[in-house]
Short mmCIF file of C-alpha atoms in Angstrom, two decimals:
data_model
loop_
_atom_site.label_atom_id
_atom_site.label_comp_id
_atom_site.label_asym_id
_atom_site.label_seq_id
_atom_site.Cartn_x
_atom_site.Cartn_y
_atom_site.Cartn_z
CA MET A 12 0.00 0.00 0.00
CA VAL A 13 2.74 2.43 0.93
CA TRP A 14 4.28 4.16 -2.02
CA ARG A 15 7.84 4.88 -1.49
CA ALA A 16 10.37 6.34 -3.80
CA VAL A 17 13.95 6.29 -2.79
CA LEU A 18 16.53 8.49 -4.38
CA PHE A 19 20.11 7.42 -4.33
CA VAL A 20 22.56 10.22 -4.76
CA LEU A 21 26.26 9.81 -4.71
CA ILE A 22 27.61 12.91 -3.07
CA PRO A 23 31.14 13.67 -4.26
CA ASN A 24 32.85 13.19 -0.97
CA HIS A 25 35.52 11.87 1.23
CA PRO A 26 34.63 8.43 2.57
CA ARG A 27 34.84 9.69 6.14
CA ARG A 28 32.87 12.87 5.61
CA THR A 29 30.23 13.18 8.29
CA HIS A 30 28.14 16.13 7.21
CA LEU A 31 26.43 17.66 4.20
CA GLU A 32 26.66 21.29 3.26
CA LEU A 33 23.37 23.20 3.27
CA LYS A 34 23.88 23.74 -0.48
CA GLU A 35 24.02 19.98 -1.03
CA ILE A 36 20.86 19.41 1.00
CA LYS A 37 19.12 22.03 -1.15
CA ILE A 38 20.20 20.18 -4.30
CA ILE A 39 18.73 16.96 -2.96
CA ILE A 40 15.46 18.70 -2.02
CA ASP A 41 15.26 20.14 -5.54
CA LEU A 42 15.78 16.69 -7.01
CA MET A 43 13.07 15.29 -4.74
CA LYS A 44 10.64 18.01 -5.78
CA ARG A 45 11.37 17.63 -9.48
CA ASN A 46 10.92 13.87 -9.36
CA ASP A 47 8.02 13.96 -6.89
CA LEU A 48 9.86 11.85 -4.35
CA ALA A 49 8.71 11.63 -0.76
CA LEU A 50 11.71 10.15 0.99
CA PHE A 51 15.47 10.47 0.78
CA GLN A 52 17.71 8.54 3.08
CA LEU A 53 21.48 8.32 3.11
CA GLU A 54 23.53 6.43 5.60
CA ARG A 55 27.26 6.22 6.13
CA GLU A 56 29.35 5.14 9.02
CA GLY A 57 28.66 7.69 11.74
CA PHE A 58 26.39 9.72 9.49
CA LYS A 59 22.79 9.53 8.43
CA ILE A 60 20.37 11.90 6.75
CA LYS A 61 16.71 11.43 6.03
CA LEU A 62 14.64 13.92 4.05
CA GLN A 63 10.95 13.45 3.85
CA ARG A 64 8.14 15.52 2.49
CA GLY A 65 4.36 15.19 2.44
CA SER A 66 2.98 14.85 -1.06
CA LEU A 67 -0.77 14.87 -0.82
CA ALA A 68 -2.62 16.12 -3.84
CA ALA A 69 -1.67 14.16 -6.93
CA PRO A 70 -3.58 10.89 -7.15
CA GLY A 71 -1.21 9.37 -9.65
CA ALA A 72 1.98 10.34 -7.83
CA ALA A 73 5.02 8.11 -8.06
CA SER A 74 3.92 4.70 -6.93
CA GLY A 75 6.93 2.47 -7.32
CA PRO A 76 10.55 2.47 -6.36
CA LEU A 77 12.57 4.85 -8.44
CA THR A 78 16.31 4.96 -8.50
CA VAL A 79 18.11 8.02 -9.72
CA GLN A 80 21.86 7.92 -9.96
CA VAL A 81 23.74 11.14 -9.98
CA GLY A 82 27.39 11.20 -10.83
CA GLY A 83 28.18 7.54 -10.32
CA ALA A 84 27.13 4.24 -8.89
CA ALA A 85 24.17 3.99 -6.53
CA LEU A 86 24.77 3.21 -2.91
CA PRO A 87 24.12 -0.40 -2.00
CA ALA A 88 20.58 -0.99 -0.82
CA ALA A 89 21.94 -2.31 2.46
CA ALA A 90 22.94 1.24 3.29
CA LEU A 91 19.25 1.99 3.71
CA ALA A 92 18.61 -0.54 6.45
CA ALA A 93 17.79 0.96 9.82
CA GLY A 94 20.77 1.48 12.06
CA ASP A 95 21.08 3.15 15.41
CA GLY A 96 19.99 6.73 15.25
CA ALA A 97 22.46 9.33 14.18
CA ALA A 98 21.68 12.76 12.83
CA SER A 99 18.37 13.03 11.07
CA ALA A 100 17.49 16.11 9.07
CA SER A 101 14.25 17.26 7.54
CA SER A 102 13.53 19.24 4.41
CA SER A 103 11.88 22.06 6.33
CA PRO A 104 10.51 22.35 9.82
CA ALA A 105 7.09 22.89 8.32
CA ALA A 106 6.58 20.20 5.71
CA SER A 107 8.06 17.43 7.79
CA SER A 108 9.86 16.86 11.03
CA SER A 109 12.63 14.55 12.05
CA ALA A 110 11.87 10.88 11.89
CA PRO A 111 11.84 9.11 15.22
CA ALA A 112 15.09 7.42 16.12
CA PRO A 113 15.12 4.01 14.51
CA VAL A 114 15.08 1.04 16.84
CA ALA A 115 18.09 -1.23 17.18
CA ALA A 116 18.34 -4.05 14.67
CA SER A 117 17.82 -6.80 17.24
CA GLU A 118 14.54 -5.22 18.32
CA THR A 119 13.17 -4.82 14.77
CA GLU A 120 13.59 -8.53 14.20
CA ALA A 121 11.26 -9.37 17.07
CA TYR A 122 8.48 -7.00 15.94
CA ARG A 123 6.76 -6.09 12.76
CA GLU A 124 5.81 -2.46 12.35
CA ILE A 125 2.68 -0.80 11.09
CA ASN A 126 3.89 2.40 9.45
CA SER A 127 1.99 5.52 8.51
CA PRO A 128 1.29 5.61 4.76
CA MET A 129 0.88 9.41 4.86
CA VAL A 130 1.40 12.68 6.67
CA GLY A 131 -1.51 13.48 8.98
CA THR A 132 -3.00 13.27 12.45
CA PHE A 133 -3.21 9.90 14.21
CA TYR A 134 -6.49 8.86 15.85
CA GLN A 135 -6.82 5.68 17.89
CA SER A 136 -10.62 5.73 17.91
CA PRO A 137 -13.42 6.75 15.53
CA SER A 138 -14.57 9.50 17.95
CA PRO A 139 -13.34 10.85 21.30
CA GLU A 140 -16.13 9.00 23.13
CA ALA A 141 -15.58 5.67 21.39
CA GLY A 142 -13.09 3.06 22.46
CA PRO A 143 -9.84 2.55 20.54
CA PHE A 144 -9.77 0.40 17.41
CA VAL A 145 -7.07 -1.79 19.02
CA LYS A 146 -5.40 -2.18 22.42
CA VAL A 147 -2.06 -3.63 23.45
CA GLY A 148 -2.37 -7.41 23.60
CA GLN A 149 -5.14 -7.50 21.02
CA GLU A 150 -4.86 -9.90 18.13
CA VAL A 151 -5.06 -8.38 14.65
CA THR A 152 -5.26 -9.78 11.15
CA GLU A 153 -4.36 -8.11 7.85
CA ASP A 154 -7.87 -6.64 7.56
CA SER A 155 -8.18 -5.27 11.11
CA VAL A 156 -8.66 -1.50 11.21
CA VAL A 157 -6.06 -0.20 13.68
CA CYS A 158 -6.45 3.58 13.49
CA ILE A 159 -7.53 6.59 11.46
CA ILE A 160 -5.10 9.06 9.99
CA GLU A 161 -6.60 12.40 9.08
CA ALA A 162 -5.01 14.30 6.21
CA MET A 163 -6.68 17.55 5.13
CA LYS A 164 -9.87 16.32 6.82
CA VAL A 165 -9.91 13.09 4.85
CA MET A 166 -10.33 10.35 7.47
CA ASN A 167 -8.26 7.40 6.29
CA GLU A 168 -8.97 4.00 7.74
CA ILE A 169 -5.64 2.20 8.23
CA LYS A 170 -5.49 -1.59 8.26
CA ALA A 171 -2.91 -3.71 10.04
CA GLU A 172 -1.77 -5.42 6.79
CA THR A 173 -0.06 -7.96 9.04
CA LYS A 174 -1.09 -10.65 11.48
CA GLY A 175 -0.17 -10.87 15.16
CA VAL A 176 -0.65 -9.25 18.55
CA ILE A 177 -0.34 -5.49 19.16
CA ALA A 178 2.81 -5.14 21.29
CA GLU A 179 3.04 -1.36 21.47
CA ILE A 180 1.10 1.67 20.34
CA VAL A 181 3.92 3.96 19.32
CA ALA A 182 2.06 6.97 17.90
CA GLU A 183 0.18 9.33 20.22
CA ASN A 184 -3.54 9.94 19.85
CA GLY A 185 -4.37 13.29 18.26
CA LYS A 186 -0.77 14.05 17.32
CA PRO A 187 0.77 14.52 13.88
CA VAL A 188 2.53 11.60 12.21
CA GLN A 189 4.92 11.62 9.30
CA PHE A 190 5.11 9.40 6.23
CA GLY A 191 6.68 6.08 7.19
CA GLN A 192 6.55 6.74 10.94
CA VAL A 193 5.99 3.67 13.13
CA LEU A 194 2.43 3.65 14.48
CA PHE A 195 2.27 0.20 16.08
CA LYS A 196 4.57 -2.70 16.83
CA VAL A 197 3.14 -6.15 16.26
CA LYS A 198 4.58 -9.46 17.37
CA MET B 21 -34.95 7.56 -18.73
CA SER B 22 -38.43 9.06 -18.68
CA SER B 23 -39.17 11.39 -15.85
CA PRO B 24 -41.92 13.72 -14.80
CA ARG B 25 -41.37 17.49 -15.17
CA PHE B 26 -40.71 19.21 -11.89
CA ASP B 27 -41.66 22.83 -11.59
CA GLU B 28 -38.71 25.13 -10.75
CA ALA B 29 -40.99 27.11 -8.50
CA ALA B 30 -41.96 24.06 -6.47
CA ALA B 31 -41.87 24.59 -2.74
CA ASP B 32 -38.37 24.28 -1.44
CA ASP B 33 -39.23 21.35 0.77
CA ALA B 34 -40.78 19.30 -2.06
CA PRO B 35 -39.32 15.79 -1.81
CA LEU B 36 -36.37 14.94 -4.03
CA HIS B 37 -36.82 12.31 -6.75
CA ALA B 38 -33.93 10.38 -8.27
CA ASP B 39 -35.53 10.49 -11.75
CA ALA B 40 -35.79 14.27 -11.65
CA ILE B 41 -32.10 14.61 -10.74
CA HIS B 42 -31.10 12.11 -13.45
CA ALA B 43 -33.03 14.07 -16.07
CA ARG B 44 -30.89 17.16 -15.44
CA LEU B 45 -27.49 15.46 -15.64
CA PRO B 46 -25.38 14.95 -18.79
CA ALA B 47 -25.45 11.44 -20.26
CA ASP B 48 -21.68 10.90 -20.05
CA ARG B 49 -21.41 11.57 -16.32
CA LEU B 50 -19.42 9.33 -14.03
CA LEU B 51 -20.77 10.64 -10.74
CA GLY B 52 -24.50 10.16 -10.39
CA ARG B 53 -24.81 7.32 -12.90
CA GLU B 54 -26.85 5.70 -10.18
CA ILE B 55 -28.81 7.85 -7.73
CA VAL B 56 -30.83 6.64 -4.78
CA VAL B 57 -33.07 8.90 -2.68
CA LEU B 58 -34.03 7.52 0.73
CA ASP B 59 -36.67 9.00 3.00
CA GLU B 60 -34.58 8.32 6.04
CA THR B 61 -31.37 6.55 6.99
CA GLY B 62 -28.80 6.43 9.78
CA SER B 63 -26.06 8.08 7.75
CA THR B 64 -25.62 8.30 3.98
CA ASN B 65 -21.86 7.66 4.44
CA ASP B 66 -22.68 4.30 6.05
CA GLU B 67 -25.09 3.49 3.18
CA ILE B 68 -22.34 4.12 0.64
CA ALA B 69 -19.74 2.12 2.58
CA ARG B 70 -22.12 -0.84 2.74
CA ALA B 71 -22.81 -0.62 -1.00
CA ALA B 72 -19.10 -0.26 -1.78
CA ASN B 73 -18.29 -3.39 0.20
CA ALA B 74 -20.93 -5.14 -1.92
CA ALA B 75 -19.01 -4.12 -5.08
CA ALA B 76 -21.10 -1.06 -6.03
CA PRO B 77 -19.47 0.91 -8.88
CA GLU B 78 -17.87 4.33 -8.63
CA GLY B 79 -20.29 7.22 -8.96
CA LEU B 80 -23.15 5.88 -6.83
CA VAL B 81 -24.92 8.73 -5.00
CA VAL B 82 -27.25 8.28 -2.04
CA PHE B 83 -29.42 11.17 -0.84
CA ALA B 84 -31.48 10.95 2.34
CA GLU B 85 -34.27 13.37 3.23
CA ARG B 86 -33.42 12.80 6.88
CA GLN B 87 -30.45 11.24 8.67
CA ARG B 88 -30.99 9.79 12.12
CA ALA B 89 -27.26 9.77 12.88
CA GLY B 90 -25.69 12.26 10.48
CA ARG B 91 -22.16 12.94 11.62
CA GLY B 92 -19.18 15.16 11.06
CA ARG B 93 -15.57 14.55 11.87
CA GLN B 94 -14.67 12.65 15.02
CA GLY B 95 -18.25 11.51 15.45
CA ARG B 96 -19.71 15.01 15.88
CA ARG B 97 -23.43 15.13 15.29
CA TRP B 98 -24.62 16.83 12.09
CA GLU B 99 -28.19 18.16 12.14
CA SER B 100 -30.00 16.84 9.09
CA ARG B 101 -33.73 17.49 9.18
CA ALA B 102 -36.07 16.67 6.31
CA GLY B 103 -36.70 19.23 3.59
CA VAL B 104 -34.29 21.99 4.68
CA GLY B 105 -31.04 20.68 3.26
CA LEU B 106 -29.27 18.31 0.92
CA TRP B 107 -27.74 15.36 2.72
CA PHE B 108 -25.93 12.96 0.41
CA SER B 109 -22.85 10.82 -0.13
CA LEU B 110 -20.89 9.69 -3.17
CA LEU B 111 -18.81 6.58 -3.82
CA LEU B 112 -15.40 7.16 -5.41
CA ARG B 113 -12.78 4.63 -6.40
CA PRO B 114 -9.95 7.01 -7.29
CA PRO B 115 -6.75 5.84 -8.99
CA GLY B 116 -3.47 5.71 -7.10
CA GLN B 117 -2.75 5.21 -3.44
CA MET B 118 -4.96 6.37 -0.60
CA SER B 119 -2.12 8.64 0.53
CA GLY B 120 -2.76 10.75 -2.57
CA TRP B 121 -6.46 11.26 -1.88
CA ALA B 122 -6.23 14.14 0.62
CA GLY B 123 -6.87 16.51 -2.28
CA LEU B 124 -10.46 15.22 -2.39
CA SER B 125 -11.29 17.63 0.43
CA LEU B 126 -10.60 20.64 -1.76
CA TRP B 127 -12.29 19.00 -4.74
CA ALA B 128 -15.51 18.44 -2.75
CA ALA B 129 -15.53 21.94 -1.25
CA LEU B 130 -14.95 23.51 -4.68
CA GLY B 131 -17.86 21.63 -6.26
CA VAL B 132 -20.23 22.71 -3.49
CA ALA B 133 -19.03 26.34 -3.57
CA GLU B 134 -19.37 26.59 -7.35
CA ALA B 135 -22.82 24.99 -7.35
CA ALA B 136 -24.04 27.20 -4.50
CA GLU B 137 -23.06 30.28 -6.50
CA THR B 138 -24.59 29.05 -9.75
CA ALA B 139 -27.84 27.85 -8.22
CA THR B 140 -28.42 30.61 -5.65
CA GLY B 141 -26.31 33.63 -6.58
CA VAL B 142 -24.45 33.80 -3.26
CA VAL B 143 -20.67 34.31 -3.01
CA ALA B 144 -19.10 31.18 -1.53
CA GLU B 145 -15.69 30.91 0.11
CA ILE B 146 -13.73 27.83 1.18
CA LYS B 147 -12.33 27.60 4.69
CA TRP B 148 -9.39 25.23 4.39
CA PRO B 149 -9.67 22.48 3.72
CA ASN B 150 -13.34 21.72 3.17
CA ASP B 151 -15.86 24.03 4.84
CA VAL B 152 -17.99 26.15 2.54
CA LEU B 153 -18.80 29.60 3.91
CA VAL B 154 -21.21 32.31 2.81
CA ALA B 155 -20.85 35.68 4.54
CA GLY B 156 -18.49 34.02 7.01
CA ARG B 157 -21.00 31.34 8.05
CA LYS B 158 -20.66 27.65 7.40
CA VAL B 159 -23.36 26.54 4.95
CA ALA B 160 -21.94 23.13 4.04
CA GLY B 161 -19.89 20.45 5.74
CA ILE B 162 -18.00 17.59 4.17
CA LEU B 163 -16.91 14.29 5.71
CA ILE B 164 -14.65 12.10 3.60
CA GLU B 165 -13.83 8.61 4.83
CA THR B 166 -11.54 6.22 3.02
CA HIS B 167 -11.68 2.44 3.39
CA ALA B 168 -9.18 -0.18 2.35
CA GLY B 169 -12.06 -2.35 1.06
CA LYS B 170 -11.89 -5.93 -0.07
CA ALA B 171 -8.99 -7.12 -2.17
CA GLN B 172 -11.00 -7.69 -5.35
CA ASP B 173 -12.59 -4.23 -5.42
CA GLY B 174 -9.82 -2.25 -3.78
CA ALA B 175 -9.86 0.90 -1.71
CA PHE B 176 -12.63 3.46 -1.96
CA ALA B 177 -13.57 6.88 -0.64
CA VAL B 178 -16.95 7.91 0.74
CA VAL B 179 -17.66 11.61 0.31
CA GLY B 180 -20.43 12.85 2.57
CA ILE B 181 -21.83 16.32 1.93
CA GLY B 182 -24.38 18.28 3.94
CA ILE B 183 -25.66 21.57 2.55
CA ASN B 184 -27.88 23.83 4.63
CA VAL B 185 -30.49 25.11 2.16
CA GLY B 186 -33.68 26.39 3.76
CA HIS B 187 -32.79 26.89 7.43
CA ARG B 188 -33.86 30.04 9.20
CA PRO B 189 -31.51 31.38 11.89
CA ASP B 190 -33.63 29.92 14.70
CA ASP B 191 -33.41 26.47 13.10
CA PHE B 192 -29.82 26.28 14.39
CA SER B 193 -29.01 25.57 18.00
CA SER B 194 -27.91 28.61 20.01
CA GLU B 195 -24.23 27.61 20.00
CA LEU B 196 -24.23 27.23 16.20
CA ARG B 197 -26.32 30.28 15.32
CA ASP B 198 -23.36 32.67 15.02
CA ARG B 199 -21.31 30.31 12.87
CA ALA B 200 -23.83 28.38 10.76
CA GLY B 201 -26.05 29.59 7.99
CA SER B 202 -28.13 28.42 5.05
CA LEU B 203 -28.14 29.35 1.38
CA ALA B 204 -31.71 30.70 1.61
CA GLN B 205 -30.58 33.21 4.27
CA PHE B 206 -28.13 34.82 1.85
CA SER B 207 -29.78 34.22 -1.54
CA GLN B 208 -31.91 36.90 -3.17
CA ARG B 209 -34.08 34.27 -4.85
CA PRO B 210 -35.89 31.09 -3.74
CA VAL B 211 -33.52 28.16 -3.53
CA ASN B 212 -34.67 25.03 -5.28
CA ARG B 213 -33.20 21.86 -3.81
CA LEU B 214 -33.58 19.88 -7.03
CA ALA B 215 -31.71 22.49 -9.08
CA LEU B 216 -29.01 22.68 -6.42
CA ALA B 217 -28.67 18.88 -6.22
CA SER B 218 -28.18 18.48 -9.95
CA THR B 219 -25.83 21.47 -10.20
CA VAL B 220 -23.61 20.21 -7.41
CA LEU B 221 -23.38 16.73 -8.99
CA MET B 222 -22.45 18.28 -12.35
CA ARG B 223 -19.73 20.45 -10.80
CA LEU B 224 -18.34 17.54 -8.78
CA ASP B 225 -18.32 15.33 -11.89
CA ALA B 226 -16.51 17.86 -14.07
CA ASN B 227 -14.02 18.69 -11.32
CA TYR B 228 -13.36 15.01 -10.55
CA ARG B 229 -11.93 14.58 -14.06
CA LEU B 230 -9.88 17.75 -13.60
CA TRP B 231 -8.57 16.54 -10.22
CA GLN B 232 -7.28 13.40 -11.89
CA SER B 233 -5.67 15.14 -14.86
CA ALA B 234 -4.52 18.43 -13.31
CA PRO B 235 -4.92 18.45 -9.50
CA THR B 236 -3.11 21.76 -9.12
CA GLU B 237 -5.95 23.47 -11.02
CA ILE B 238 -8.36 22.38 -8.29
CA VAL B 239 -5.95 23.74 -5.68
CA ALA B 240 -5.65 27.03 -7.57
CA ALA B 241 -9.43 27.40 -7.88
CA CYS B 242 -9.81 26.76 -4.14
CA SER B 243 -7.00 29.15 -3.35
CA ARG B 244 -8.93 31.94 -5.08
CA ARG B 245 -11.83 31.24 -2.70
CA CYS B 246 -9.68 30.83 0.41
CA SER B 247 -11.43 32.53 3.35
CA LEU B 248 -8.33 32.39 5.55
CA ARG B 249 -5.86 34.31 3.39
CA GLY B 250 -4.40 37.14 5.41
CA ARG B 251 -6.21 35.96 8.55
CA ARG B 252 -4.45 34.98 11.73
CA VAL B 253 -5.02 31.33 12.57
CA ARG B 254 -3.75 28.80 15.07
CA SER B 255 -3.35 25.08 14.52
CA LEU B 256 -5.01 23.24 17.38
CA LEU B 257 -2.59 20.33 17.12
CA PRO B 258 -0.36 19.98 20.17
CA GLY B 259 2.47 22.50 19.69
CA GLY B 260 0.89 23.57 16.41
CA PRO B 261 2.00 26.86 14.84
CA GLU B 262 0.17 30.20 14.91
CA GLY B 263 0.49 32.78 12.18
CA VAL B 264 -1.02 34.46 9.17
CA ALA B 265 -2.40 32.20 6.42
CA THR B 266 -0.68 33.03 3.15
CA GLY B 267 -2.33 30.48 0.83
CA PHE B 268 -1.93 26.87 -0.28
CA ASP B 269 1.04 24.89 -1.53
CA ALA B 270 0.76 22.83 -4.73
CA ALA B 271 -0.68 19.90 -2.77
CA GLY B 272 -3.36 22.10 -1.22
CA GLN B 273 -1.78 22.21 2.22
CA LEU B 274 -2.23 25.46 4.13
CA LEU B 275 0.77 27.77 4.45
CA LEU B 276 1.16 29.84 7.62
CA ARG B 277 3.81 32.45 8.34
CA ASP B 278 4.57 32.82 12.03
CA ASP B 279 5.72 35.98 13.80
CA ALA B 280 9.37 35.00 13.35
CA GLY B 281 8.78 34.88 9.60
CA GLN B 282 9.02 31.12 9.34
CA LEU B 283 6.70 29.35 6.92
CA HIS B 284 4.74 26.32 8.20
CA THR B 285 2.83 23.80 6.10
CA LEU B 286 -0.31 22.35 7.66
CA ALA B 287 -1.38 18.92 6.46
CA SER B 288 -4.05 18.12 9.03
CA GLY B 289 -5.78 19.12 12.22
CA GLU B 290 -8.27 21.70 13.40
CA LEU B 291 -7.76 25.43 12.97
CA GLN B 292 -8.84 28.33 15.13
CA THR B 293 -9.35 31.68 13.43
CA LEU B 294 -8.05 34.44 15.69
#
C-alpha cells in the first residue's frame, strides 16, 4: 500500500565525511521536488540523513521504487537498512519533522511495524467518546482497522496489513505523524 | 430515462426524486450514474460504505431526506432534518494510493461552492480544507472517509456532503447560530433543492476529471476562494503553529507564516481563526 520512492545520490565526498553542506541538501530537495519523491535517506558510518516531504494532492503520484543515480554508482541498498539513530534532518521544519530514532536491529527482528502511509494526524478511535480500534495485547489480522489518519480532513482507515498481537502503540492519539513513521509494533 | 417534469418554482421542501435529478445530468457523467433517494437513513456515508463493500461501482450517489445519525468529523453530530437541506454521499474509487487522496477535500468543497453560487447567486468561500462559507458562516460540511475495502474491489472513498439550504436562523441551536447559515438566508431568490442537487453533482463530476488530470488546477481554484488568506489562525494540534495564512502549496496544504517569519505547512488538524 505504501508508495515509497527512494533516491540514491552519490555525493562527491571523502569516505569519512560526516556532514552535508546546506547547499548539497538544497540540491537533494530540488531533485526530490522535481521527481516527486517523498523520501530520501542516506547512511554512512557515523552519518545519516533522512529527508521526507508530504505529497498529498496528486492521485497518480510516483507509486513504485525509483532509483536516480547522480554522478556515479548507486549506494548499496543495504545502506538503507535501519541502524542506530544518528543525525536526522528534515527538508523544512514545516513540511516534515525529524523521523523518530530508529530502533536497534535486534529489536526490529522481534516485531513487525505498522507504518503511517501518509502525513496526517493519528487517531486511535473513531470519535473521542468511542473506544480505541485496538489495544495492546489484542490480536489483529491483515484486515483489522487499527487507526484513522486524518489528512486535510480526509479520514483514512488504516489496516494492520499484518497478522499478530499489538505489542506497542507507538504513535500518540491526536498528534501529527509523518510518512513512514511507526504507528504500532506487532509481534 | 423518462421522468416527470418538476416545476422550478416548487416549494423548497418538495421531496427529491432520483428520476428528476437524473433528467438534469449529462449522459456521459461518471458521478451520479446511479442515484438513490431515501426518506430516512442512519447516515448516507454508512449506506455508501455498505454498498461499496458489496461491489457497487464508482459514482453511486445516495441522498437521504433525513439522517438519524448524520455525523461530522470525530463523530460530531450533524443536524439533518427533512426538507431543509441536501444530505448525500458519493462513492469514489480514485486511482493511485490512498495517501494521494487528501486533495479530495478541496475537490468536494470547490464543487459545493461553485454549485451554490450558480444555483443561488451567493458568493461562496472555502475555509481550508473543506468548509464552505457564505458571509463568514458555514453553509456546508463535508466528511470524507476512506476504506481499504476488499482485495478484489480495492480501496474506496466515501464523500459525505451536507448543505444547509432552507434553514432560518432559529433552526440552528444557540451555539451554532453565530457560525452556521443556510443558502436561503443569503440568496436573493428562492432556492430550489432539485436544481441545487443536480448542479452540485455536475460540478463535482466535471471537477473530478480535472482533479485526476490536473490536480493543481483544483488547488488554484480553491486558493482563489480561500477565506483564511491574510487571517491569523492557530493550529489546534499539540504544539501547532500560529500565524497568518498566506495560501496553499501545490498539494493544497495550508501555508502559515509565524511571527518569526518562518513558513509552516499544515497537512491536518483543526484550525482556530483568531
